[in-house]
PDB file of C-alpha atoms in Angstrom:
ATOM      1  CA  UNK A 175      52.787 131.426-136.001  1.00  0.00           C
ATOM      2  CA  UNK A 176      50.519 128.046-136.445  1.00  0.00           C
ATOM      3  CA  UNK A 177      49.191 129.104-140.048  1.00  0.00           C
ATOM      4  CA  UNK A 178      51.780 128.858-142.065  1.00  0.00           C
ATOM      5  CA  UNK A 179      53.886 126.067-140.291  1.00  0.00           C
ATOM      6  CA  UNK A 180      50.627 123.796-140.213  1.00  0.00           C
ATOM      7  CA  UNK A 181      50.523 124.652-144.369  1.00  0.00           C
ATOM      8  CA  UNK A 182      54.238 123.628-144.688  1.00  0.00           C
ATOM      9  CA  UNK A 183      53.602 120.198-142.788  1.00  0.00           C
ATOM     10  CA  UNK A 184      51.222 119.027-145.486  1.00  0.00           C
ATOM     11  CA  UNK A 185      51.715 116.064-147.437  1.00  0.00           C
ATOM     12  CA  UNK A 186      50.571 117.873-150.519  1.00  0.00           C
ATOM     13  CA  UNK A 187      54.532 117.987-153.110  1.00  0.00           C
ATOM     14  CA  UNK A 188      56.220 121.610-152.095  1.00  0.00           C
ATOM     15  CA  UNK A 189      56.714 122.060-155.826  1.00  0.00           C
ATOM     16  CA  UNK A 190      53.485 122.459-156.563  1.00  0.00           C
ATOM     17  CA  UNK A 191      52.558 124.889-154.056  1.00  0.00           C
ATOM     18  CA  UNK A 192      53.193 128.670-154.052  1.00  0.00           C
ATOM     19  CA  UNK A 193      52.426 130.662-150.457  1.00  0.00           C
ATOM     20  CA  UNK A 194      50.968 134.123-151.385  1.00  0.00           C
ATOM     21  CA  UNK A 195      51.091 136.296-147.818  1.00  0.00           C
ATOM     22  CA  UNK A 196      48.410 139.111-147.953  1.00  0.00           C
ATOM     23  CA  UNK A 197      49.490 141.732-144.575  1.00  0.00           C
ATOM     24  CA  UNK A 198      46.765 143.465-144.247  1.00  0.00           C
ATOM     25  CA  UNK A 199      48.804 146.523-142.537  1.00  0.00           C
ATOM     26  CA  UNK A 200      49.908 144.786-139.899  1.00  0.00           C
ATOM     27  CA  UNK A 201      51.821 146.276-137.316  1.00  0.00           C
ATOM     28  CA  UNK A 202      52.892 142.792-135.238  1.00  0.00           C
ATOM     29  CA  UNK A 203      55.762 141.881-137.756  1.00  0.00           C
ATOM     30  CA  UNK A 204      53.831 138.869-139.267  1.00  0.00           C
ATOM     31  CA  UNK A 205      54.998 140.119-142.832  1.00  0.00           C
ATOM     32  CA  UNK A 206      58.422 139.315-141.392  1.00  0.00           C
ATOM     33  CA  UNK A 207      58.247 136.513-139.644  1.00  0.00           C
ATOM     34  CA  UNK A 208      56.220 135.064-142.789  1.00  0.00           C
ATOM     35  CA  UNK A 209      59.349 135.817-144.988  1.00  0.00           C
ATOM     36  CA  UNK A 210      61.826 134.461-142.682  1.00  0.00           C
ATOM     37  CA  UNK A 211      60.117 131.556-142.382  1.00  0.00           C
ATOM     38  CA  UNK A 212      59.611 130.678-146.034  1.00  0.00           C
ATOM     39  CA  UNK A 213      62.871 131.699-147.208  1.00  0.00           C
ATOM     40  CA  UNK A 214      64.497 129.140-145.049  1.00  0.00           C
ATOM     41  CA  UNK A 215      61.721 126.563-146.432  1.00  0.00           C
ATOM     42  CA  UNK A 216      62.829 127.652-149.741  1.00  0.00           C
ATOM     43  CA  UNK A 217      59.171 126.861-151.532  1.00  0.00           C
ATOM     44  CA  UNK A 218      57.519 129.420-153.570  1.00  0.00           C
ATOM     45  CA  UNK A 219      55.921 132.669-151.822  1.00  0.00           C
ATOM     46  CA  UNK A 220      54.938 136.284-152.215  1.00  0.00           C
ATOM     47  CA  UNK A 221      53.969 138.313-150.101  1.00  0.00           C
ATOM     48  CA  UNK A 222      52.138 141.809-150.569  1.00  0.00           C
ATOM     49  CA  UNK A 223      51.987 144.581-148.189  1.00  0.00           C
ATOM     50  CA  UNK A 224      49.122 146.868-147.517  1.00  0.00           C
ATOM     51  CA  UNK A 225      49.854 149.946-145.644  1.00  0.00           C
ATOM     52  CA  UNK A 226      46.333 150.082-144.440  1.00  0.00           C
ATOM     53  CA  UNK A 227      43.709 146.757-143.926  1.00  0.00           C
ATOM     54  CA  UNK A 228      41.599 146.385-146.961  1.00  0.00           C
ATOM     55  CA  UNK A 229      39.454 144.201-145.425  1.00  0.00           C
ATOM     56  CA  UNK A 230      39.411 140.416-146.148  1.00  0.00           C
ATOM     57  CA  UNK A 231      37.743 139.584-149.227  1.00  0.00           C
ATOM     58  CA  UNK A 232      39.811 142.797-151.135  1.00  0.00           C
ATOM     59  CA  UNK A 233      43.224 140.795-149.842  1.00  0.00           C
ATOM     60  CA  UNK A 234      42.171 137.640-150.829  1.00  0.00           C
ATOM     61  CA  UNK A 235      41.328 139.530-154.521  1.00  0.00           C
ATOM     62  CA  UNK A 236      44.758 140.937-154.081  1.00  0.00           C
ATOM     63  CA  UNK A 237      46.077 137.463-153.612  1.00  0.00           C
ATOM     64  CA  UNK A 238      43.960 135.922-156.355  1.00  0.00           C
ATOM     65  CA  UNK A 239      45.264 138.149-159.085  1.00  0.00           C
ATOM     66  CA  UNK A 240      48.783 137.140-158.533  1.00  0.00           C
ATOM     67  CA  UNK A 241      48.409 133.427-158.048  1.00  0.00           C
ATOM     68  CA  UNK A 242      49.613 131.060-160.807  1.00  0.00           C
ATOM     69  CA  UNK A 243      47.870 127.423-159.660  1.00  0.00           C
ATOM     70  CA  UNK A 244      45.221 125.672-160.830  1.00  0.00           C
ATOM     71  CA  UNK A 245      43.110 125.934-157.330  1.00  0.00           C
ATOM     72  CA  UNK A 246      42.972 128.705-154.871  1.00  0.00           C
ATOM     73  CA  UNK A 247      43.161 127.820-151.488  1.00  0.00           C
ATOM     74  CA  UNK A 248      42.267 130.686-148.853  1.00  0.00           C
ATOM     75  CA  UNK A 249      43.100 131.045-145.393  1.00  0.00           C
ATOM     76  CA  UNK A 250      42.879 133.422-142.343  1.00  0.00           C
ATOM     77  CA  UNK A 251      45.896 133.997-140.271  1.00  0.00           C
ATOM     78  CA  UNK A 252      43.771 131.881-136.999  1.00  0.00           C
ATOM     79  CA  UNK A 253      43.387 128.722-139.129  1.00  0.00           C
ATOM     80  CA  UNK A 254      45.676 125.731-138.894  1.00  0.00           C
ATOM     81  CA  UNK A 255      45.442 122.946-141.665  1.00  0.00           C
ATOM     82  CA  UNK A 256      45.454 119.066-141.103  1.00  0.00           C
ATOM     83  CA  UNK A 257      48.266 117.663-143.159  1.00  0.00           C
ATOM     84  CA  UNK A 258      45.516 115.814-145.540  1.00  0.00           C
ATOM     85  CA  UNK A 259      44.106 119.123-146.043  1.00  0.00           C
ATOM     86  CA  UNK A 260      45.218 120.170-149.834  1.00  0.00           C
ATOM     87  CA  UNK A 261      45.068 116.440-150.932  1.00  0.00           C
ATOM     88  CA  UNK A 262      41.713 116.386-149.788  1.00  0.00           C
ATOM     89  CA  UNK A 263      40.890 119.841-151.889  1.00  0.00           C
ATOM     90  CA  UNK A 264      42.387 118.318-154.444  1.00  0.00           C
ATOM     91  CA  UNK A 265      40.924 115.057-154.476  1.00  0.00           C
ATOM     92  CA  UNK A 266      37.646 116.893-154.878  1.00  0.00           C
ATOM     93  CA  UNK A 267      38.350 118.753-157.473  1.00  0.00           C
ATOM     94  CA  UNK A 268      39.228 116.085-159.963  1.00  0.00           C
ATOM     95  CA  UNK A 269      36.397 113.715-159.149  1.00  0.00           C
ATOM     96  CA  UNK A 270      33.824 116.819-159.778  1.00  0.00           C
ATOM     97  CA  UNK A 271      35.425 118.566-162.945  1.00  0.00           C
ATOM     98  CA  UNK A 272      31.905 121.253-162.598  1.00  0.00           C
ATOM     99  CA  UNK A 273      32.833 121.675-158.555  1.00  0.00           C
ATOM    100  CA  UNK A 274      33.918 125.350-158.806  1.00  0.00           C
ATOM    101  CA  UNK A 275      33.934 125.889-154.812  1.00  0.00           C
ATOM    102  CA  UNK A 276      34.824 123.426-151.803  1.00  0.00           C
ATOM    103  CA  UNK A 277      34.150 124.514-148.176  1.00  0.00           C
ATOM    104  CA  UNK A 278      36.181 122.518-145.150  1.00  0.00           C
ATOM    105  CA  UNK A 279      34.947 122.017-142.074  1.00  0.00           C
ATOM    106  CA  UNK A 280      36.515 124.239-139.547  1.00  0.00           C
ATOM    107  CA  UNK A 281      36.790 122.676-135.864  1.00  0.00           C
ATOM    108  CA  UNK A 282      36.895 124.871-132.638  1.00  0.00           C
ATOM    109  CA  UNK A 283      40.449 126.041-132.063  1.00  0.00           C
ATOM    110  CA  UNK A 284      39.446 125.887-128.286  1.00  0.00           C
ATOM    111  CA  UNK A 285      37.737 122.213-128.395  1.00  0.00           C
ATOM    112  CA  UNK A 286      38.926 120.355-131.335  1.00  0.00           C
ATOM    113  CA  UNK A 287      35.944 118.237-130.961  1.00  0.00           C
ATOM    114  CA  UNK A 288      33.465 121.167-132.256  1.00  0.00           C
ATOM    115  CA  UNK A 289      32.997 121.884-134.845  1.00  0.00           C
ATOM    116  CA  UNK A 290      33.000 125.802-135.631  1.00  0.00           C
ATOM    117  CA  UNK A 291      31.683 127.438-138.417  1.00  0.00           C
ATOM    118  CA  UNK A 292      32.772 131.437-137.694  1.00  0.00           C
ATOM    119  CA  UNK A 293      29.050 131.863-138.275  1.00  0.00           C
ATOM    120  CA  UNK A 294      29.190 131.328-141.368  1.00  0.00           C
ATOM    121  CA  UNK A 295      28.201 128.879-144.119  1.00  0.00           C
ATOM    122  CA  UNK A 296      27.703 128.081-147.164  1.00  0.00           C
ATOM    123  CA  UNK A 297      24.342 126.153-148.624  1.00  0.00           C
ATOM    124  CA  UNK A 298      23.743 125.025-152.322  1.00  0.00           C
ATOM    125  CA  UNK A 299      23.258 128.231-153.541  1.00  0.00           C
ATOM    126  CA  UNK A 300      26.394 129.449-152.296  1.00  0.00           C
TER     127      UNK A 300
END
């Protein structure tokens, strides 16, 4: 309910964005609360159904192999995005040509003054 909303608020054009929805095989009705919402936003979308969760990384594939743009941007369903956030990306990308990946930082949904890296990170080597 704050993933997609915080996506739509960005200052990055609408018609150059396309929303691809992987449900993992959810059973909360995020699939269609997800379509409702977009179709009344009227920007671009798909969204793909699993019967069963595939697991992250095989959704985001899923996603991937659909996907017409330029640059892939992947989120969770827990994140929320700063308006900025796709300019940013963007930005990034066409100062650094070679730059094939770009990490955010991810701040503390609970104290939005930590940052909060899921445990996870990514060094030089990837």
């Amino acid at each position: 309910e704050k993933c997609i909303p915080s996506v739509l608020q960005s200052d990055y054009p609408r018609d150059k964005m396309e929303i691809i929805l992987v449900d993992n095989g959810s059973t909360d009705g995020s699939a269609d609360f997800a379509r409702s919402l977009l179709q009344k936003e009227q920007i671009n979308f798909k969204i793909i159904e699993n019967n069963e969760n595939k697991g992250w990384s095989p959704a985001n594939n899923q996603g991937a192999r659909v996907a017409t743009g330029e640059i892939l941007l992947f989120l969770s369903n827990d994140m929320e995005v700063d308006k900025n956030w796709i300019k940013e990306i963007v930005k990034i990308f066409s100062l650094d040509p070679k730059a094939g990946v770009v990490q955010c930082n991810s701040i503390s949904m609970w104290d939005r003054k930590t940052l909060d890296s899921g445990m996870n990170y990514l060094d030089r080597f990837g």
